[in-house]
PDB file of C-alpha atoms and ligand atoms in Angstrom:
ATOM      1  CA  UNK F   1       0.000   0.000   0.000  1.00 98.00           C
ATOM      2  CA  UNK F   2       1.188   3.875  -0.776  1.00 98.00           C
ATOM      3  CA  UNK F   3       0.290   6.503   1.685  1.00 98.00           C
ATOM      4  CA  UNK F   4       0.282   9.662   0.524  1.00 99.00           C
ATOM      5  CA  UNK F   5       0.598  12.083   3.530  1.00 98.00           C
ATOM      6  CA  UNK F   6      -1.013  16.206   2.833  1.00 98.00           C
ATOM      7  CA  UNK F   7      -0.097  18.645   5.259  1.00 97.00           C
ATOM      8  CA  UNK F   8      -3.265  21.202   4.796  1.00 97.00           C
ATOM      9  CA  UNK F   9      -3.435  24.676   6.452  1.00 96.00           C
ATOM     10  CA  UNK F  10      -6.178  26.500   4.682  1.00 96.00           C
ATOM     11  CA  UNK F  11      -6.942  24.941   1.534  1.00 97.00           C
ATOM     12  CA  UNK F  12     -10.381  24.044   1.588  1.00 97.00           C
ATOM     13  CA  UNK F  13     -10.764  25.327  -2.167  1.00 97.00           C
ATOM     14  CA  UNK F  14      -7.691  22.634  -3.122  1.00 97.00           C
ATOM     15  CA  UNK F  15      -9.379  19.553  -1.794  1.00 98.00           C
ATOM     16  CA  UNK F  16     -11.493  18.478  -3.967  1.00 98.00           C
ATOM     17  CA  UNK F  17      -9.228  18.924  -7.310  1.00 98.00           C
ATOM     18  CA  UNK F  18      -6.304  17.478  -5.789  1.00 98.00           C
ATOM     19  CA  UNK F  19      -8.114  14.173  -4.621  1.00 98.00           C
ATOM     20  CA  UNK F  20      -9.731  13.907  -7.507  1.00 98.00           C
ATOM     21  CA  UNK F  21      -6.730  13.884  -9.591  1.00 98.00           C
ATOM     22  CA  UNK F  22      -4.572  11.731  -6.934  1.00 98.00           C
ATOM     23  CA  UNK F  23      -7.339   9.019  -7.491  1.00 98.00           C
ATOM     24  CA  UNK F  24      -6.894   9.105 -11.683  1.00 98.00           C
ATOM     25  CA  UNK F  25      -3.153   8.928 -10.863  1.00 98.00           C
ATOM     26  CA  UNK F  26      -2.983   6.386  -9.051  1.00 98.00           C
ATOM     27  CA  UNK F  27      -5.443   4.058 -10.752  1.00 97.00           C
ATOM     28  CA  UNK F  28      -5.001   0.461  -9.949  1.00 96.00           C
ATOM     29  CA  UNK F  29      -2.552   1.372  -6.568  1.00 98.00           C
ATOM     30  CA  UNK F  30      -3.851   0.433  -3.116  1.00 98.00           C
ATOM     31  CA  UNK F  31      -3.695   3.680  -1.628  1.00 98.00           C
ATOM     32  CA  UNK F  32      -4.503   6.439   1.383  1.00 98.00           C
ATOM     33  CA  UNK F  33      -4.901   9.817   1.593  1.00 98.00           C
ATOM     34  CA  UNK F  34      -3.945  10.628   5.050  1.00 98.00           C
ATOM     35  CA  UNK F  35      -4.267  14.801   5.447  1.00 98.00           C
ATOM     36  CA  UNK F  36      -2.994  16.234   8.660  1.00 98.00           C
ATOM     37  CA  UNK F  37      -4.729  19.647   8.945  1.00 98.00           C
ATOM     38  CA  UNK F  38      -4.192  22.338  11.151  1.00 97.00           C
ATOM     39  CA  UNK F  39      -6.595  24.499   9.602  1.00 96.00           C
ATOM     40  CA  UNK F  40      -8.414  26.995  11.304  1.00 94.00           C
ATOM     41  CA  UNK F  41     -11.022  28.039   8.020  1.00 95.00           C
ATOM     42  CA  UNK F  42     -13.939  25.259   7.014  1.00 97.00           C
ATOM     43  CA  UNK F  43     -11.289  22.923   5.298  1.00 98.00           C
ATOM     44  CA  UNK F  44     -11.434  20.066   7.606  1.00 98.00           C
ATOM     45  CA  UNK F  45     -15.227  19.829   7.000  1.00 98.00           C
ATOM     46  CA  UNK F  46     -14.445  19.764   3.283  1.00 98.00           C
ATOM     47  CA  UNK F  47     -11.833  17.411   3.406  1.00 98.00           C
ATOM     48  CA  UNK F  48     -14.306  15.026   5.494  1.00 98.00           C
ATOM     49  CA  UNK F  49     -17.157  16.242   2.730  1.00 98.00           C
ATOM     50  CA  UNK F  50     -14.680  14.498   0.078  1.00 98.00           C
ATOM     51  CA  UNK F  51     -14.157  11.457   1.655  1.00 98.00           C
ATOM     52  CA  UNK F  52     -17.730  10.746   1.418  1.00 98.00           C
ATOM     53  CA  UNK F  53     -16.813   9.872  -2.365  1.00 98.00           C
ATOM     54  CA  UNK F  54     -13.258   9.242  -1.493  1.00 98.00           C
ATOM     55  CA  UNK F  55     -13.136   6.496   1.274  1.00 97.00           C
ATOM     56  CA  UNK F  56      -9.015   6.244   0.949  1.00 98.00           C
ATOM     57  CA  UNK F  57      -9.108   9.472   2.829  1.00 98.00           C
ATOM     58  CA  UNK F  58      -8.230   9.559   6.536  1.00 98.00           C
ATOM     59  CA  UNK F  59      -7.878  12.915   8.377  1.00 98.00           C
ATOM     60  CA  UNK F  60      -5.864  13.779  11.467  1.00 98.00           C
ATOM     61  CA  UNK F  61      -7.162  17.223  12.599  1.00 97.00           C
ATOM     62  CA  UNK F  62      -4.958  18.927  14.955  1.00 96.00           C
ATOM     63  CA  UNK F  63      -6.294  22.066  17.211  1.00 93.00           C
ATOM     64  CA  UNK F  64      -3.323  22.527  19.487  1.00 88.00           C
ATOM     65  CA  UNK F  65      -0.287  22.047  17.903  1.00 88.00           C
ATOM     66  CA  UNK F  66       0.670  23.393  13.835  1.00 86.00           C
ATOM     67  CA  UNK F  67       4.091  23.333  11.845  1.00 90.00           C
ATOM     68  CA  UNK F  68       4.759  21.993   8.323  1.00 93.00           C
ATOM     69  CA  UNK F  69       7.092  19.341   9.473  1.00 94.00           C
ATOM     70  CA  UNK F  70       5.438  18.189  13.087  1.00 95.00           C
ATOM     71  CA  UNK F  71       2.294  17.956  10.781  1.00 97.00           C
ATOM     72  CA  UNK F  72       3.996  15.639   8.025  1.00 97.00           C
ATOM     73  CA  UNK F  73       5.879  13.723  10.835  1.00 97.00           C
ATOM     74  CA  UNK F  74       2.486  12.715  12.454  1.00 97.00           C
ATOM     75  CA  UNK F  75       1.405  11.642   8.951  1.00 98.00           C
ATOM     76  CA  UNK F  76       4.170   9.174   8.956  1.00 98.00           C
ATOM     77  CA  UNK F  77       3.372   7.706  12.301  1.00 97.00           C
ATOM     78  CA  UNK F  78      -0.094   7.376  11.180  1.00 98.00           C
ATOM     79  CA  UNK F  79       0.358   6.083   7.719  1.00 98.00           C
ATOM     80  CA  UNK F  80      -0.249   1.912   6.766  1.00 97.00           C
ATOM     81  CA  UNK F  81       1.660   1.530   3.489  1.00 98.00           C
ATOM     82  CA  UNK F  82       4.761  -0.358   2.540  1.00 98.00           C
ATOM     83  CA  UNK F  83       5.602   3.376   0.279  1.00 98.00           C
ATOM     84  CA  UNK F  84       5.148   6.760   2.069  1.00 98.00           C
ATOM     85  CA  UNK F  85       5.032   9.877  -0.264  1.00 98.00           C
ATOM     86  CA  UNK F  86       4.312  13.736   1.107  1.00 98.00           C
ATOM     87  CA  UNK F  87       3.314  16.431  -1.540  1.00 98.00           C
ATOM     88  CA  UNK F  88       1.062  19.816  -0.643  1.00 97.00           C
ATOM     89  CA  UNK F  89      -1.931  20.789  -1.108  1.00 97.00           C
ATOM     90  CA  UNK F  90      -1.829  23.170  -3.100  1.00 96.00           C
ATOM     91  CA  UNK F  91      -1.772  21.595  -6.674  1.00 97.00           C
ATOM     92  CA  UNK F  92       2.049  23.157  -6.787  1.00 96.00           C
ATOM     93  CA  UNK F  93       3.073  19.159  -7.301  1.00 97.00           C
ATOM     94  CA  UNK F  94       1.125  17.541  -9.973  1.00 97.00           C
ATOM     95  CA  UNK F  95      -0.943  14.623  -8.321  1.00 98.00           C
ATOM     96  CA  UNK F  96       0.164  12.634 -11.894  1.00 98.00           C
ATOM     97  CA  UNK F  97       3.923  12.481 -10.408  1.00 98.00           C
ATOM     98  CA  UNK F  98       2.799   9.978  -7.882  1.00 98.00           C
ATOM     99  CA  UNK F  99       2.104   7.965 -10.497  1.00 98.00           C
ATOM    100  CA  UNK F 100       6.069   8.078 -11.863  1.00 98.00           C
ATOM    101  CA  UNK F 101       7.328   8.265  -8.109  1.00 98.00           C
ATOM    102  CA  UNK F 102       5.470   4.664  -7.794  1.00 98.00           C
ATOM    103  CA  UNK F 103       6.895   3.276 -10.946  1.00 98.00           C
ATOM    104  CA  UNK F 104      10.309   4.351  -9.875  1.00 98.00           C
ATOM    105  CA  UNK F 105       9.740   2.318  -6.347  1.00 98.00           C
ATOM    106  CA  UNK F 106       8.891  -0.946  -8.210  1.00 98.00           C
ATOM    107  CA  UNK F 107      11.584  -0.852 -10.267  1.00 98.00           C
ATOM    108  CA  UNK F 108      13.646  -0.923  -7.379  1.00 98.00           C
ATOM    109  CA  UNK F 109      14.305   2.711  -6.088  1.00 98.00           C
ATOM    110  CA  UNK F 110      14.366   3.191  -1.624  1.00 98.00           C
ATOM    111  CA  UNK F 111      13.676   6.756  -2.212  1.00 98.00           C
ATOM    112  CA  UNK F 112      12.155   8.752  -5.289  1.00 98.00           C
ATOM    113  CA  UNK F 113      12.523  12.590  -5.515  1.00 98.00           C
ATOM    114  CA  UNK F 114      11.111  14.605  -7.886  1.00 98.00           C
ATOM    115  CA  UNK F 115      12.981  17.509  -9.921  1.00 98.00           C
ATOM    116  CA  UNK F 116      12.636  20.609 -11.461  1.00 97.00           C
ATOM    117  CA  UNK F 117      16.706  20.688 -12.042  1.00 97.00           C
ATOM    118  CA  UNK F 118      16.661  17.678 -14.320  1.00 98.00           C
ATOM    119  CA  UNK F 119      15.966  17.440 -18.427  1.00 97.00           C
ATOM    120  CA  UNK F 120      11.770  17.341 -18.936  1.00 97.00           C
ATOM    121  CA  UNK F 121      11.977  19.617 -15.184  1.00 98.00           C
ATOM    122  CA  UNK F 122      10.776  23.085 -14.841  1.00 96.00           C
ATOM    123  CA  UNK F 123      10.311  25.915 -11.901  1.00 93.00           C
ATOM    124  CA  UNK F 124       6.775  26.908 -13.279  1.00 91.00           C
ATOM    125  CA  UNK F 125       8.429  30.254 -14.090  1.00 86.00           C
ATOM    126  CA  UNK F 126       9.158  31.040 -10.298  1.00 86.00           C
ATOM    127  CA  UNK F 127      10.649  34.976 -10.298  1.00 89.00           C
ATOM    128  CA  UNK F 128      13.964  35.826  -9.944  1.00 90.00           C
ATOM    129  CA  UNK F 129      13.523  36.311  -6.228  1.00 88.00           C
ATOM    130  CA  UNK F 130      11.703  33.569  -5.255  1.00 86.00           C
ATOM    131  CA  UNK F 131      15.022  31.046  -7.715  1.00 90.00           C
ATOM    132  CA  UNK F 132      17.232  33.432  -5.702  1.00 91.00           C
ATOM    133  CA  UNK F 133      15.862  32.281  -2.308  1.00 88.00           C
ATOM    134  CA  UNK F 134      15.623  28.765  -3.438  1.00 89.00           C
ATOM    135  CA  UNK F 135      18.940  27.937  -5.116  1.00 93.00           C
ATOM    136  CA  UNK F 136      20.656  29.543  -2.054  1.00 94.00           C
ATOM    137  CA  UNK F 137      18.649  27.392   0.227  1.00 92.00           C
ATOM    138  CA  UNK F 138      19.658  24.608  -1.627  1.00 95.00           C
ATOM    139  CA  UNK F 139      23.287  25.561  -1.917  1.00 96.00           C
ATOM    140  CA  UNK F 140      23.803  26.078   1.717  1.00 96.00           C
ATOM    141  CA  UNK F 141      21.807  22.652   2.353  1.00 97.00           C
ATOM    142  CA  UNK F 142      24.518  21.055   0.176  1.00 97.00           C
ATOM    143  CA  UNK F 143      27.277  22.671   1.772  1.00 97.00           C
ATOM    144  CA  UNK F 144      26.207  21.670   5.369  1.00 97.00           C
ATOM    145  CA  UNK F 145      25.280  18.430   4.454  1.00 97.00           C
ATOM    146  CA  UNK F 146      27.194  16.299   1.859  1.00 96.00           C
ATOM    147  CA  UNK F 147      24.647  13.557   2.018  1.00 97.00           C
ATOM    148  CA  UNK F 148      22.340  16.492  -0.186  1.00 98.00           C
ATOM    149  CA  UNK F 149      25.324  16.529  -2.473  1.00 97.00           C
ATOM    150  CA  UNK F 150      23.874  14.183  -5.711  1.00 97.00           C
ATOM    151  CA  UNK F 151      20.370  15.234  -4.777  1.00 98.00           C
ATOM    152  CA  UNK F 152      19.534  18.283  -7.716  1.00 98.00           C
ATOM    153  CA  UNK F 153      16.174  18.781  -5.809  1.00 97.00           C
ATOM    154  CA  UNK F 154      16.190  18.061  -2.336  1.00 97.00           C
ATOM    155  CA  UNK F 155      14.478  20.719  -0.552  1.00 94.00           C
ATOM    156  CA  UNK F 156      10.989  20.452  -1.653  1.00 93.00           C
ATOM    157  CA  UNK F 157       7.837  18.866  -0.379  1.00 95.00           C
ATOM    158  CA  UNK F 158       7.336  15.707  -2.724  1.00 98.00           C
ATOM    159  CA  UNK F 159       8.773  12.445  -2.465  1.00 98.00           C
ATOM    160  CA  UNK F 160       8.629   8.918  -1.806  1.00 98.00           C
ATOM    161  CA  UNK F 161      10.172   6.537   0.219  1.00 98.00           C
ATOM    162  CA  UNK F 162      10.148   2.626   1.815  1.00 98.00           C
ATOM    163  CA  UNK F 163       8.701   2.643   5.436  1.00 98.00           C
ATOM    164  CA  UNK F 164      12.195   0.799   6.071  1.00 98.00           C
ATOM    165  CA  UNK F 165      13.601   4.121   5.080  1.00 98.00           C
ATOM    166  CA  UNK F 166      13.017   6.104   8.417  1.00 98.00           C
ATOM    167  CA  UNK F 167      12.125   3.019  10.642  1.00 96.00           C
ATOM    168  CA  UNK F 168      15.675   3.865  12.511  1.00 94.00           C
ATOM    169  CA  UNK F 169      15.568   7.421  12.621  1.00 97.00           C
ATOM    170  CA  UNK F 170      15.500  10.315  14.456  1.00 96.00           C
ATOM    171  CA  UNK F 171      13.252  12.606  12.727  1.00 96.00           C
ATOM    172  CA  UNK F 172      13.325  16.168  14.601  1.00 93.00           C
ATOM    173  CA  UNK F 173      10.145  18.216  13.211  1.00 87.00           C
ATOM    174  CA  UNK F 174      11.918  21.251  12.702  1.00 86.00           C
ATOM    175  CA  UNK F 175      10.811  24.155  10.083  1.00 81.00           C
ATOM    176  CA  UNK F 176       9.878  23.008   6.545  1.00 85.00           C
ATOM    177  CA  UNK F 177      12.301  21.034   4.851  1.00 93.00           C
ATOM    178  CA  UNK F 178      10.757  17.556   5.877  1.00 95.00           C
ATOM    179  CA  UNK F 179      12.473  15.855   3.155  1.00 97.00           C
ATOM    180  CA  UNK F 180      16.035  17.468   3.558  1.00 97.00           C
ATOM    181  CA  UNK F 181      15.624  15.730   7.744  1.00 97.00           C
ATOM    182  CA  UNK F 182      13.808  11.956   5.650  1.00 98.00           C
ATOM    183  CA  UNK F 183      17.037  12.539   3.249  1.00 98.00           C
ATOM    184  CA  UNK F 184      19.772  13.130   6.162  1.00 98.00           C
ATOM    185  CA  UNK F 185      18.651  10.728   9.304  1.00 98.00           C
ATOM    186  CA  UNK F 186      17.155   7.950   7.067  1.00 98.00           C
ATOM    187  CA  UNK F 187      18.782   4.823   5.864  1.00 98.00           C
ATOM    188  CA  UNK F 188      18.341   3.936   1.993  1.00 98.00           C
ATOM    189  CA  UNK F 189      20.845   2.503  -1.345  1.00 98.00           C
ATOM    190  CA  UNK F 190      19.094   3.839  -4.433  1.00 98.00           C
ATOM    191  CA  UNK F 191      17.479   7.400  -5.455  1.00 98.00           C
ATOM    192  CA  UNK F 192      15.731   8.044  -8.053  1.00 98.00           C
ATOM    193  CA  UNK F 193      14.960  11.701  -9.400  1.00 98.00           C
ATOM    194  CA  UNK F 194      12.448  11.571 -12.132  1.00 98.00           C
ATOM    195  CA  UNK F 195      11.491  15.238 -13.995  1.00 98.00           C
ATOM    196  CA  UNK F 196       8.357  17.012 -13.268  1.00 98.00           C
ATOM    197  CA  UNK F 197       7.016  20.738 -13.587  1.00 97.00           C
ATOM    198  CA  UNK F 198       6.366  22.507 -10.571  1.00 96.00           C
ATOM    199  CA  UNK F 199       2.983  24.516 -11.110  1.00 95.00           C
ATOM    200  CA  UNK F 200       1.644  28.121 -10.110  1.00 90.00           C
ATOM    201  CA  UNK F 201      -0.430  27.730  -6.514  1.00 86.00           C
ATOM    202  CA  UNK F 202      -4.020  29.409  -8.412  1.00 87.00           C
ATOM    203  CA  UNK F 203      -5.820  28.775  -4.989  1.00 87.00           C
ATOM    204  CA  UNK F 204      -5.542  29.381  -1.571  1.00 85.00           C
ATOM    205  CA  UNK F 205      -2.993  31.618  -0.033  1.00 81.00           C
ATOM    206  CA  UNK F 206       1.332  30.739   0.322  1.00 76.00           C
ATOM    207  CA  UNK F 207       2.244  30.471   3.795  1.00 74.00           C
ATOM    208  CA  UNK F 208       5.493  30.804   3.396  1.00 69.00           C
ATOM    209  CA  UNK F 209       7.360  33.548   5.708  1.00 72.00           C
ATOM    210  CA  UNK F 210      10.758  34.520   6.824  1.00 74.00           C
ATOM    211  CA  UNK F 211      10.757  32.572   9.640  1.00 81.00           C
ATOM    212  CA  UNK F 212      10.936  29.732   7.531  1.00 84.00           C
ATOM    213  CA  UNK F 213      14.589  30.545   6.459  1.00 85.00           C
ATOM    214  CA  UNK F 214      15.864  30.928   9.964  1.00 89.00           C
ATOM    215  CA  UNK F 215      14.052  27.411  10.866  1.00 92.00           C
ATOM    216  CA  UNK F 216      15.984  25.890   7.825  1.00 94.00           C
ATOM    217  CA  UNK F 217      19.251  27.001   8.724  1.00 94.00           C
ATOM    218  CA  UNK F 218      18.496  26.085  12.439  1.00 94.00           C
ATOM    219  CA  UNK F 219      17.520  22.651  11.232  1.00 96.00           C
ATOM    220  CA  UNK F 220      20.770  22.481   8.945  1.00 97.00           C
ATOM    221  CA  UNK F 221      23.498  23.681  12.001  1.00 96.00           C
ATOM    222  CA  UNK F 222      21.487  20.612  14.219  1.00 96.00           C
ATOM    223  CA  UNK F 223      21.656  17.872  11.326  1.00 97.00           C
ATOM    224  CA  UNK F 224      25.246  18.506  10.396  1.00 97.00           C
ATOM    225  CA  UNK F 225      25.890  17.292  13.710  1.00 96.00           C
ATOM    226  CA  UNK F 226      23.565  14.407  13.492  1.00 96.00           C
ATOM    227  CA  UNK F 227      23.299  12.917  10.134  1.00 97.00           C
ATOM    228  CA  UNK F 228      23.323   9.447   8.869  1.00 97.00           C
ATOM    229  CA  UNK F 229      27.472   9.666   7.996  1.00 96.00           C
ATOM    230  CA  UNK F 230      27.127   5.544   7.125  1.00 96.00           C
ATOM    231  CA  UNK F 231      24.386   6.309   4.832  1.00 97.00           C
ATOM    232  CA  UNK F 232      25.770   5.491   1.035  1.00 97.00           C
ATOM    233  CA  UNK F 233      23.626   5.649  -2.165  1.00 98.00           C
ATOM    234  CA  UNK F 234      23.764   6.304  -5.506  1.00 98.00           C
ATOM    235  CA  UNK F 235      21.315   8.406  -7.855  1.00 98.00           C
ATOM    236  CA  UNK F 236      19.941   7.060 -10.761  1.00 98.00           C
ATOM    237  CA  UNK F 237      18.028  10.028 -13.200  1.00 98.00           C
ATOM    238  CA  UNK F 238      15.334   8.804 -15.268  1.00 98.00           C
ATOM    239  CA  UNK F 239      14.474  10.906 -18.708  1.00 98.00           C
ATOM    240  CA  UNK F 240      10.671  11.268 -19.343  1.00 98.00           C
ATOM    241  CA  UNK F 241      11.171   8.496 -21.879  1.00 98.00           C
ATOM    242  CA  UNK F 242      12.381   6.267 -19.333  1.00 98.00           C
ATOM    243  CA  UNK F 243       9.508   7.875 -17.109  1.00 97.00           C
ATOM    244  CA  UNK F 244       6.824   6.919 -19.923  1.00 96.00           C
ATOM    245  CA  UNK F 245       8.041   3.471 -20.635  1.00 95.00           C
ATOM    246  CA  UNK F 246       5.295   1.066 -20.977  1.00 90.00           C
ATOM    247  CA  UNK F 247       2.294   3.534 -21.464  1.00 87.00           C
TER     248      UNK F 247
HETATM  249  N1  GTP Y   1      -0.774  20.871   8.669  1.00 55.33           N
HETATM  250  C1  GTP Y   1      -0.116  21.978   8.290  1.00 55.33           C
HETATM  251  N2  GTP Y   1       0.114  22.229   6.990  1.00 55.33           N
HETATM  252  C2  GTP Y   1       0.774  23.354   6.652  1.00 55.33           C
HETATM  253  C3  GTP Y   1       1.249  24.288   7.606  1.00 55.33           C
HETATM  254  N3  GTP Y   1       1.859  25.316   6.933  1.00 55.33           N
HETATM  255  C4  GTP Y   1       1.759  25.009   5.609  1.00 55.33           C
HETATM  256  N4  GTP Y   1       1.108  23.832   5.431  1.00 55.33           N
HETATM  257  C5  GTP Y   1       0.808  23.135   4.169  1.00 55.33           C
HETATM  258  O1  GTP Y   1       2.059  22.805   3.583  1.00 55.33           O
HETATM  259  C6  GTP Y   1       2.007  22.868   2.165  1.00 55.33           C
HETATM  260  C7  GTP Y   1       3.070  23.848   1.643  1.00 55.33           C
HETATM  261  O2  GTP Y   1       2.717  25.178   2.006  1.00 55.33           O
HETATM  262  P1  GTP Y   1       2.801  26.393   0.963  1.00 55.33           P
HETATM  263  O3  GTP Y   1       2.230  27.603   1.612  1.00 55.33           O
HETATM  264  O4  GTP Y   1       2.199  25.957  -0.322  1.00 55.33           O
HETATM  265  O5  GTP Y   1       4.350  26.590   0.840  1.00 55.33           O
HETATM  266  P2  GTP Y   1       5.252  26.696  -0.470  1.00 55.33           P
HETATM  267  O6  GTP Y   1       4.721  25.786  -1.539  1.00 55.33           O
HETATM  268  O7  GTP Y   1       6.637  26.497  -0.012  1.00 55.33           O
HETATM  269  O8  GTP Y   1       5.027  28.180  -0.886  1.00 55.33           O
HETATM  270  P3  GTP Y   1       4.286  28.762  -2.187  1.00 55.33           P
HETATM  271  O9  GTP Y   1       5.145  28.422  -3.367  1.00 55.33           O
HETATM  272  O10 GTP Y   1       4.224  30.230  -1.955  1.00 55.33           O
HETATM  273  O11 GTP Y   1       2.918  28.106  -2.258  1.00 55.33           O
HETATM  274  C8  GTP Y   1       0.565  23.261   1.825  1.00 55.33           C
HETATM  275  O12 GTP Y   1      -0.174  22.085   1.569  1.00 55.33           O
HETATM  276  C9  GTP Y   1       0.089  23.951   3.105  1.00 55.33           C
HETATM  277  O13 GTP Y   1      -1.305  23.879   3.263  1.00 55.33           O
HETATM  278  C10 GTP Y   1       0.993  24.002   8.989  1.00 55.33           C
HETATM  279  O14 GTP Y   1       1.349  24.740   9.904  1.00 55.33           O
HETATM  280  N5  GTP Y   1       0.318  22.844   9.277  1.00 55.33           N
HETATM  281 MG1   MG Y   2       2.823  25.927  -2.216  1.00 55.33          MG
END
């Protein structure tokens, strides 16, 4: 089973949309939806109005506690399948990818990240500001951490991974880079990037903040000290060919 884990923070207008297109995705794949919402609009009603038509949908709604990466830890704990993936809300990550992320497990990958960095990738014409921010971020993640190193992508919100992955490890729920803490504590031989394109967010509001860049470089300073340093893989970088094989 894959369980696909949605942090949600105000996106009742999303919900519907993005389960709808996560079911034609993954058509034929024993799967859950398990959302972990800390919203304080109508979405958790929606999201429960949904599942009426959806029954892979479980919700965890949390009233006393919020944060990106506490929220997408919990989703682990709660989550049944052999696969775990984590992607937003927001329609920013094309539900389709999970689709190609699952292909890339069975043939053999531990871990799958997406990327906009590869051939048949692309930003969704982010401005120059917003590429600014994010290539630093992901320059200083490398830096700190050599085990980001082969990874083109690896400070975004969608990928994949076997349970086995983070059965050993310490997961701290610091800031928003969930996957860069998956990617630095976890235990895993093969990685597989496969392209996608990274979409505009058309609704629903970004909560993205400047607090988030001091969490990430707190987060960074604390795994640099902690990370898996036995941890070897290797990358393997499928073309969309390779991605559309069989279809
Ligand atoms: N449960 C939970 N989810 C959150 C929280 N903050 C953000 N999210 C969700 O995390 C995902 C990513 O948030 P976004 O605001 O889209 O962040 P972003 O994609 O980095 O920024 P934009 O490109 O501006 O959209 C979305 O699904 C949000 O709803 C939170 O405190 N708790
Ligand atoms: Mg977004």
């Amino acid at each position: 089973m894959l369980s696909v884990v949605i942090p949600t923070f105000n996106e009742g207008k999303n919900i519907r949309n993005l389960v709808t297109q996560i079911d034609d995705a993954l058509k034929g794949i024993d799967y859950e939806i398990l959302f972990v919402d800390d919203s304080k609009d109508n979405t958790p009603e929606i999201i429960m109005e949904v599942a009426k038509d959806f029954p892979q949908i479980r919700m965890e709604h949390r009233t006393n506690e919020s944060g990106l990466a506490t929220a997408v830890l919990k989703g682990f704990r709660l989550a049944k399948g052999d696969y775990m993936a984590c992607m937003d809300a927001d329609l920013q990550h094309p539900p389709i990818v999970l689709k190609y992320m699952y292909k890339a497990m069975e043939a053999g990958a531990d871990f799958c990240i997406p990327s906009r960095l590869i051939p048949g990738g692309d930003d969704g014409g982010l401005n120059w500001y917003r590429k600014f921010v994010s290539g630093t971020a992901r320059k200083i993640g490398q830096i700190m951490l050599p085990c980001l190193r082969k990874i083109t992508d690896p400070t975004s919100g969608l990928f994949m991974f076997r349970r086995e992955v983070i059965e050993n490890a310490d997961l701290q729920p610091i800031g928003w880079k969930i996957m860069v803490e998956v990617l630095a504590m976890g235990t895993y031989a093969k990685v597989t990037e496969i392209p996608y394109k990274f979409q505009q967010r058309t609704e629903g509001e970004s909560k993205l903040s400047g607090k988030v860049t001091m969490e990430y470089l707190k987060q960074l300073v604390n795994l640099r000290k902690r990370y898996n340093k036995a941890n070897k893989y290797t990358v393997e970088t499928w073309t969309t060919e390779r991605m559309m094989q069989g279809e």
